[in-house]
Amino acid sequence: MDRAQLADFLRTRRAALQPEDVGLPRGPRRRTGGLRREEVAALCEMSADYYTRIEQERGPQPSEQMLAAMARGLRLTLAERDHLFLLAGHNAPARTSRTDHITPGLMRILDRLEDTPAQVLSGVGETLKQTHAATALLGDQTLFTGLERSITYRWFAAPGTVRPLYPTEDHTLRGRFFASELRAAYAREGKGGRAEEIAEALLARSEEFAALWAAHEVGLPQTETKRVRHPDLGVLDLYCQVLIDPAQWQSLLVYTATPGTGSHEKLQLLNSLPARAPGA
């Protein structure tokens, strides 16, 4: 159980929930947005004292039944509900040691995608392997070392190595998504994991990340389409299909384009282009 993160998550979700969302009158005396603790407690069918102690990091570990009641009362999405349970120390996935070994299944698929931009990422956004087409499109992201192996870390701490890949108007959404993905990894791994190491380092050096981390967003949906900017080919409108191996929380990302479009024609040129240096 991570008392601090659990309390922070509950506070942010309570602040995001408006009286109108749950059929309560706003009233003229309400000075701030969000619900009061006693209102949430009533929605969760528990005492205001019990709920307050959890938010103040003073309460006992909530049971699964109490967590389910909180999830219903706070109108959490399925992703947020799962996150709540993990923070409270219930139903966490079986822990596995961090490894760069790619499972045979993912490798077999990647081997058959040599003409397609595809890459395997770890649970904290470290690029483990890329096809040549992916290095031509995105740059060879396997060359980074240390914390910079994580695209989330680079996005906030070394933006010049990754942000040029995306049009400027897409940066806000990309940043929110990366912070959300790191939140999910932190919940899976618990304290002392790689995700915590990355988060602590970013909190110390990036105000932008600190603001997104404080928002405590989890479960942001992966957008089906992405716009990728190539220095020679321009902006490509691509579909990004994701296959996840839950055993090691590795993801296979495959980039495709609609046949007959300009983006599809540009993709066909990638295998004739050299691999790019990161950020080039």
mmCIF file of C-alpha atoms in Angstrom:
data_model
loop_
_atom_site.group_PDB
_atom_site.id
_atom_site.type_symbol
_atom_site.label_atom_id
_atom_site.label_comp_id
_atom_site.label_asym_id
_atom_site.label_seq_id
_atom_site.Cartn_x
_atom_site.Cartn_y
_atom_site.Cartn_z
ATOM 1 C CA MET A 1 0.000 0.000 0.000
ATOM 2 C CA ASP A 2 1.317 3.434 -0.976
ATOM 3 C CA ARG A 3 -0.491 5.743 1.420
ATOM 4 C CA ALA A 4 0.776 8.983 -0.099
ATOM 5 C CA GLN A 5 -0.082 8.094 -3.698
ATOM 6 C CA LEU A 6 -3.437 6.594 -2.708
ATOM 7 C CA ALA A 7 -4.380 9.744 -0.800
ATOM 8 C CA ASP A 8 -3.220 11.979 -3.651
ATOM 9 C CA PHE A 9 -5.195 9.992 -6.192
ATOM 10 C CA LEU A 10 -8.384 10.190 -4.126
ATOM 11 C CA ARG A 11 -7.970 13.936 -3.637
ATOM 12 C CA THR A 12 -7.476 14.607 -7.338
ATOM 13 C CA ARG A 13 -10.471 12.475 -8.322
ATOM 14 C CA ARG A 14 -12.661 14.166 -5.700
ATOM 15 C CA ALA A 15 -11.601 17.583 -6.985
ATOM 16 C CA ALA A 16 -12.437 16.556 -10.560
ATOM 17 C CA LEU A 17 -15.963 15.420 -9.683
ATOM 18 C CA GLN A 18 -18.554 18.207 -9.746
ATOM 19 C CA PRO A 19 -21.846 18.240 -7.773
ATOM 20 C CA GLU A 20 -23.851 18.202 -11.008
ATOM 21 C CA ASP A 21 -22.068 14.990 -12.024
ATOM 22 C CA VAL A 22 -23.645 13.095 -9.129
ATOM 23 C CA GLY A 23 -27.000 14.864 -8.917
ATOM 24 C CA LEU A 24 -26.109 17.225 -6.045
ATOM 25 C CA PRO A 25 -26.977 20.940 -5.998
ATOM 26 C CA ARG A 26 -24.000 23.269 -6.231
ATOM 27 C CA GLY A 27 -25.470 25.774 -3.795
ATOM 28 C CA PRO A 28 -24.469 29.412 -3.354
ATOM 29 C CA ARG A 29 -22.033 28.733 -0.472
ATOM 30 C CA ARG A 30 -19.743 26.374 -2.392
ATOM 31 C CA ARG A 31 -16.472 28.261 -2.831
ATOM 32 C CA THR A 32 -14.331 25.697 -4.629
ATOM 33 C CA GLY A 33 -14.840 23.160 -7.386
ATOM 34 C CA GLY A 34 -15.162 19.462 -6.724
ATOM 35 C CA LEU A 35 -16.957 17.583 -3.981
ATOM 36 C CA ARG A 36 -16.521 17.832 -0.232
ATOM 37 C CA ARG A 37 -15.162 14.824 1.649
ATOM 38 C CA GLU A 38 -18.467 14.205 3.403
ATOM 39 C CA GLU A 39 -20.272 14.193 0.044
ATOM 40 C CA VAL A 40 -17.894 11.601 -1.361
ATOM 41 C CA ALA A 41 -18.214 9.517 1.797
ATOM 42 C CA ALA A 42 -21.983 9.511 1.426
ATOM 43 C CA LEU A 43 -21.685 8.462 -2.217
ATOM 44 C CA CYS A 44 -19.329 5.669 -1.150
ATOM 45 C CA GLU A 45 -21.682 4.608 1.669
ATOM 46 C CA MET A 46 -19.007 4.960 4.350
ATOM 47 C CA SER A 47 -18.409 7.287 7.263
ATOM 48 C CA ALA A 48 -16.921 10.694 6.578
ATOM 49 C CA ASP A 49 -14.313 10.013 9.282
ATOM 50 C CA TYR A 50 -13.129 6.803 7.576
ATOM 51 C CA TYR A 51 -12.842 8.438 4.157
ATOM 52 C CA THR A 52 -11.075 11.497 5.595
ATOM 53 C CA ARG A 53 -8.472 9.354 7.323
ATOM 54 C CA ILE A 54 -7.650 7.596 4.036
ATOM 55 C CA GLU A 55 -7.190 10.963 2.277
ATOM 56 C CA GLN A 56 -5.001 12.172 5.129
ATOM 57 C CA GLU A 57 -2.777 9.050 5.003
ATOM 58 C CA ARG A 58 -3.929 8.010 8.473
ATOM 59 C CA GLY A 59 -6.360 5.211 7.766
ATOM 60 C CA PRO A 60 -5.908 1.435 7.616
ATOM 61 C CA GLN A 61 -5.469 -0.436 4.372
ATOM 62 C CA PRO A 62 -8.907 -0.393 2.705
ATOM 63 C CA SER A 63 -10.483 -3.751 1.988
ATOM 64 C CA GLU A 64 -11.407 -4.719 -1.561
ATOM 65 C CA GLN A 65 -15.050 -4.056 -0.705
ATOM 66 C CA MET A 66 -14.274 -0.530 0.487
ATOM 67 C CA LEU A 67 -12.185 0.159 -2.617
ATOM 68 C CA ALA A 68 -15.017 -1.011 -4.847
ATOM 69 C CA ALA A 69 -17.336 1.378 -3.015
ATOM 70 C CA MET A 70 -14.861 4.236 -3.504
ATOM 71 C CA ALA A 71 -14.585 3.440 -7.208
ATOM 72 C CA ARG A 72 -18.369 3.556 -7.577
ATOM 73 C CA GLY A 73 -18.753 6.687 -5.482
ATOM 74 C CA LEU A 74 -16.022 8.590 -7.304
ATOM 75 C CA ARG A 75 -17.341 7.442 -10.714
ATOM 76 C CA LEU A 76 -13.963 6.020 -11.704
ATOM 77 C CA THR A 77 -13.287 4.536 -15.093
ATOM 78 C CA LEU A 78 -12.147 0.925 -15.239
ATOM 79 C CA ALA A 79 -8.535 2.064 -15.640
ATOM 80 C CA GLU A 80 -8.856 4.390 -12.647
ATOM 81 C CA ARG A 81 -10.526 1.671 -10.587
ATOM 82 C CA ASP A 82 -7.665 -0.744 -11.307
ATOM 83 C CA HIS A 83 -5.162 1.982 -10.445
ATOM 84 C CA LEU A 84 -6.924 2.564 -7.121
ATOM 85 C CA PHE A 85 -6.712 -1.127 -6.222
ATOM 86 C CA LEU A 86 -3.017 -1.272 -7.110
ATOM 87 C CA LEU A 87 -2.142 1.755 -5.023
ATOM 88 C CA ALA A 88 -3.974 0.202 -2.084
ATOM 89 C CA GLY A 89 -1.979 -3.016 -2.409
ATOM 90 C CA HIS A 90 -4.666 -5.287 -3.858
ATOM 91 C CA ASN A 91 -4.625 -7.447 -6.997
ATOM 92 C CA ALA A 92 -1.292 -6.144 -8.251
ATOM 93 C CA PRO A 93 0.133 -8.072 -11.206
ATOM 94 C CA ALA A 94 2.755 -10.677 -10.325
ATOM 95 C CA ARG A 95 6.092 -8.932 -10.070
ATOM 96 C CA THR A 96 8.812 -9.824 -12.519
ATOM 97 C CA SER A 97 12.367 -8.582 -12.472
ATOM 98 C CA ARG A 98 13.105 -5.857 -14.978
ATOM 99 C CA THR A 99 14.589 -7.336 -18.110
ATOM 100 C CA ASP A 100 15.485 -6.232 -21.615
ATOM 101 C CA HIS A 101 14.864 -9.746 -22.919
ATOM 102 C CA ILE A 102 12.096 -9.677 -25.523
ATOM 103 C CA THR A 103 9.746 -12.622 -25.383
ATOM 104 C CA PRO A 104 10.016 -15.096 -28.267
ATOM 105 C CA GLY A 105 6.471 -14.352 -29.380
ATOM 106 C CA LEU A 106 7.122 -10.649 -29.862
ATOM 107 C CA MET A 107 10.408 -11.370 -31.592
ATOM 108 C CA ARG A 108 8.705 -13.718 -34.072
ATOM 109 C CA ILE A 109 6.220 -11.016 -34.962
ATOM 110 C CA LEU A 110 8.908 -8.343 -35.225
ATOM 111 C CA ASP A 111 10.955 -10.577 -37.526
ATOM 112 C CA ARG A 112 8.067 -10.591 -39.984
ATOM 113 C CA LEU A 113 7.740 -6.814 -39.998
ATOM 114 C CA GLU A 114 11.139 -5.859 -41.373
ATOM 115 C CA ASP A 115 9.596 -3.746 -44.148
ATOM 116 C CA THR A 116 7.328 -1.964 -41.652
ATOM 117 C CA PRO A 117 8.172 0.623 -38.974
ATOM 118 C CA ALA A 118 7.844 -1.364 -35.739
ATOM 119 C CA GLN A 119 9.512 -1.355 -32.346
ATOM 120 C CA VAL A 120 9.339 -3.036 -28.951
ATOM 121 C CA LEU A 121 9.158 -0.861 -25.834
ATOM 122 C CA SER A 122 9.515 -1.760 -22.175
ATOM 123 C CA GLY A 123 6.854 -0.853 -19.636
ATOM 124 C CA VAL A 124 8.574 2.487 -18.959
ATOM 125 C CA GLY A 125 9.038 3.432 -22.615
ATOM 126 C CA GLU A 126 12.555 2.128 -23.250
ATOM 127 C CA THR A 127 13.047 1.105 -26.878
ATOM 128 C CA LEU A 128 14.405 -2.441 -26.866
ATOM 129 C CA LYS A 129 14.442 -3.221 -30.589
ATOM 130 C CA GLN A 130 13.433 -1.547 -33.866
ATOM 131 C CA THR A 131 13.080 -2.565 -37.467
ATOM 132 C CA HIS A 132 15.213 -0.659 -39.973
ATOM 133 C CA ALA A 133 12.122 1.160 -41.204
ATOM 134 C CA ALA A 134 11.491 2.341 -37.646
ATOM 135 C CA THR A 135 15.033 3.701 -37.292
ATOM 136 C CA ALA A 136 14.609 5.546 -40.596
ATOM 137 C CA LEU A 137 11.294 7.005 -39.448
ATOM 138 C CA LEU A 138 11.931 7.695 -35.757
ATOM 139 C CA GLY A 139 15.697 7.556 -35.369
ATOM 140 C CA ASP A 140 17.653 4.784 -33.671
ATOM 141 C CA GLN A 141 16.196 5.028 -30.178
ATOM 142 C CA THR A 142 18.142 2.036 -28.876
ATOM 143 C CA LEU A 143 21.311 4.170 -28.655
ATOM 144 C CA PHE A 144 20.261 5.990 -25.480
ATOM 145 C CA THR A 145 21.659 4.994 -22.107
ATOM 146 C CA GLY A 146 20.704 5.532 -18.475
ATOM 147 C CA LEU A 147 17.447 7.285 -17.738
ATOM 148 C CA GLU A 148 17.391 8.660 -21.292
ATOM 149 C CA ARG A 149 16.512 5.179 -22.537
ATOM 150 C CA SER A 150 12.938 6.056 -21.539
ATOM 151 C CA ILE A 151 11.051 8.175 -24.070
ATOM 152 C CA THR A 152 9.037 9.600 -21.183
ATOM 153 C CA TYR A 153 12.204 10.812 -19.494
ATOM 154 C CA ARG A 154 13.537 12.280 -22.747
ATOM 155 C CA TRP A 155 10.234 14.013 -23.512
ATOM 156 C CA PHE A 156 10.545 16.181 -20.427
ATOM 157 C CA ALA A 157 14.296 16.187 -19.662
ATOM 158 C CA ALA A 158 15.807 16.124 -23.175
ATOM 159 C CA PRO A 159 12.992 17.364 -25.426
ATOM 160 C CA GLY A 160 15.265 18.011 -28.391
ATOM 161 C CA THR A 161 15.770 14.260 -28.812
ATOM 162 C CA VAL A 162 12.094 13.372 -29.220
ATOM 163 C CA ARG A 163 9.714 16.326 -29.571
ATOM 164 C CA PRO A 164 10.793 17.170 -33.145
ATOM 165 C CA LEU A 165 9.155 13.861 -34.126
ATOM 166 C CA TYR A 166 5.707 15.346 -33.459
ATOM 167 C CA PRO A 167 4.034 18.533 -34.726
ATOM 168 C CA THR A 168 4.068 21.234 -32.062
ATOM 169 C CA GLU A 169 0.283 21.292 -31.722
ATOM 170 C CA ASP A 170 0.360 17.610 -30.650
ATOM 171 C CA HIS A 171 2.866 18.124 -27.814
ATOM 172 C CA THR A 172 0.350 18.792 -25.049
ATOM 173 C CA LEU A 173 -1.505 15.531 -25.628
ATOM 174 C CA ARG A 174 1.743 13.588 -26.030
ATOM 175 C CA GLY A 175 3.032 14.895 -22.705
ATOM 176 C CA ARG A 176 -0.187 13.965 -20.902
ATOM 177 C CA PHE A 177 -0.062 10.478 -22.384
ATOM 178 C CA PHE A 178 3.566 9.876 -21.386
ATOM 179 C CA ALA A 179 2.894 11.007 -17.803
ATOM 180 C CA SER A 180 -0.190 8.785 -17.657
ATOM 181 C CA GLU A 181 1.753 5.772 -18.888
ATOM 182 C CA LEU A 182 4.456 6.354 -16.277
ATOM 183 C CA ARG A 183 1.753 6.549 -13.602
ATOM 184 C CA ALA A 184 0.468 3.135 -14.655
ATOM 185 C CA ALA A 185 3.987 1.683 -14.624
ATOM 186 C CA TYR A 186 4.593 3.130 -11.150
ATOM 187 C CA ALA A 187 1.447 1.427 -9.848
ATOM 188 C CA ARG A 188 2.458 -1.914 -11.398
ATOM 189 C CA GLU A 189 6.030 -1.875 -10.123
ATOM 190 C CA GLY A 190 5.515 -0.251 -6.735
ATOM 191 C CA LYS A 191 8.120 1.696 -4.825
ATOM 192 C CA GLY A 192 11.737 1.027 -5.723
ATOM 193 C CA GLY A 193 10.993 0.254 -9.364
ATOM 194 C CA ARG A 194 12.286 1.824 -12.553
ATOM 195 C CA ALA A 195 9.150 3.948 -12.948
ATOM 196 C CA GLU A 196 9.676 5.559 -9.541
ATOM 197 C CA GLU A 197 13.317 6.276 -10.427
ATOM 198 C CA ILE A 198 12.258 8.051 -13.630
ATOM 199 C CA ALA A 199 9.451 9.955 -11.910
ATOM 200 C CA GLU A 200 11.672 11.175 -9.069
ATOM 201 C CA ALA A 201 14.330 12.344 -11.517
ATOM 202 C CA LEU A 202 11.774 14.234 -13.609
ATOM 203 C CA LEU A 203 10.116 15.822 -10.598
ATOM 204 C CA ALA A 204 13.488 17.295 -9.696
ATOM 205 C CA ARG A 205 14.103 18.901 -13.076
ATOM 206 C CA SER A 206 10.851 19.442 -15.015
ATOM 207 C CA GLU A 207 8.064 21.777 -13.869
ATOM 208 C CA GLU A 208 5.967 20.612 -16.822
ATOM 209 C CA PHE A 209 6.216 17.005 -15.705
ATOM 210 C CA ALA A 210 5.564 17.936 -12.072
ATOM 211 C CA ALA A 211 2.287 19.606 -13.060
ATOM 212 C CA LEU A 212 1.158 16.601 -15.108
ATOM 213 C CA TRP A 213 2.228 14.178 -12.378
ATOM 214 C CA ALA A 214 0.220 16.164 -9.810
ATOM 215 C CA ALA A 215 -2.870 15.864 -12.031
ATOM 216 C CA HIS A 216 -2.666 12.074 -11.473
ATOM 217 C CA GLU A 217 -4.196 11.116 -14.819
ATOM 218 C CA VAL A 218 -4.241 7.394 -15.579
ATOM 219 C CA GLY A 219 -5.684 5.316 -18.371
ATOM 220 C CA LEU A 220 -5.589 7.956 -21.103
ATOM 221 C CA PRO A 221 -6.639 6.152 -24.274
ATOM 222 C CA GLN A 222 -3.971 5.424 -26.855
ATOM 223 C CA THR A 223 -4.847 7.449 -29.936
ATOM 224 C CA GLU A 224 -5.276 5.259 -32.999
ATOM 225 C CA THR A 225 -3.584 7.772 -35.277
ATOM 226 C CA LYS A 226 -0.336 9.665 -34.831
ATOM 227 C CA ARG A 227 1.297 12.388 -36.836
ATOM 228 C CA VAL A 228 5.037 11.844 -37.193
ATOM 229 C CA ARG A 229 7.355 14.450 -38.652
ATOM 230 C CA HIS A 230 10.291 13.268 -40.772
ATOM 231 C CA PRO A 231 13.030 15.755 -41.779
ATOM 232 C CA ASP A 232 12.943 14.686 -45.440
ATOM 233 C CA LEU A 233 9.455 13.257 -45.925
ATOM 234 C CA GLY A 234 7.457 15.799 -43.946
ATOM 235 C CA VAL A 235 4.495 14.945 -41.715
ATOM 236 C CA LEU A 236 3.050 11.426 -42.031
ATOM 237 C CA ASP A 237 -0.450 10.517 -40.809
ATOM 238 C CA LEU A 238 -0.032 7.024 -39.394
ATOM 239 C CA TYR A 239 -1.983 4.366 -37.553
ATOM 240 C CA CYS A 240 -0.229 2.957 -34.507
ATOM 241 C CA GLN A 241 -1.309 -0.562 -33.587
ATOM 242 C CA VAL A 242 -0.135 -1.777 -30.178
ATOM 243 C CA LEU A 243 0.322 -5.373 -29.063
ATOM 244 C CA ILE A 244 1.060 -5.829 -25.340
ATOM 245 C CA ASP A 245 2.802 -8.754 -23.712
ATOM 246 C CA PRO A 246 1.366 -8.630 -20.156
ATOM 247 C CA ALA A 247 3.945 -11.068 -18.791
ATOM 248 C CA GLN A 248 6.719 -8.458 -19.050
ATOM 249 C CA TRP A 249 4.662 -5.358 -19.889
ATOM 250 C CA GLN A 250 6.416 -4.954 -23.203
ATOM 251 C CA SER A 251 4.628 -3.350 -26.138
ATOM 252 C CA LEU A 252 5.023 -3.900 -29.867
ATOM 253 C CA LEU A 253 4.158 -0.732 -31.813
ATOM 254 C CA VAL A 254 3.476 -1.053 -35.542
ATOM 255 C CA TYR A 255 3.046 2.004 -37.770
ATOM 256 C CA THR A 256 0.945 1.779 -40.929
ATOM 257 C CA ALA A 257 -0.865 4.165 -43.285
ATOM 258 C CA THR A 258 -3.992 4.002 -45.410
ATOM 259 C CA PRO A 259 -3.143 2.595 -48.874
ATOM 260 C CA GLY A 260 -3.311 5.151 -51.647
ATOM 261 C CA THR A 261 -2.484 8.114 -49.409
ATOM 262 C CA GLY A 262 0.614 10.254 -49.492
ATOM 263 C CA SER A 263 1.635 8.919 -46.092
ATOM 264 C CA HIS A 264 1.478 5.344 -47.390
ATOM 265 C CA GLU A 265 3.713 6.252 -50.325
ATOM 266 C CA LYS A 266 6.218 7.863 -47.951
ATOM 267 C CA LEU A 267 6.317 4.747 -45.776
ATOM 268 C CA GLN A 268 7.396 2.719 -48.797
ATOM 269 C CA LEU A 269 10.505 4.905 -49.072
ATOM 270 C CA LEU A 270 11.769 4.244 -45.553
ATOM 271 C CA ASN A 271 13.688 1.061 -46.296
ATOM 272 C CA SER A 272 15.756 2.931 -48.882
ATOM 273 C CA LEU A 273 16.688 5.603 -46.314
ATOM 274 C CA PRO A 274 19.477 5.229 -43.746
ATOM 275 C CA ALA A 275 18.821 4.960 -40.034
ATOM 276 C CA ARG A 276 18.683 8.382 -38.414
ATOM 277 C CA ALA A 277 20.468 9.502 -35.295
ATOM 278 C CA PRO A 278 18.095 10.279 -32.400
ATOM 279 C CA GLY A 279 16.661 13.763 -32.688
ATOM 280 C CA ALA A 280 18.132 14.305 -36.173
#
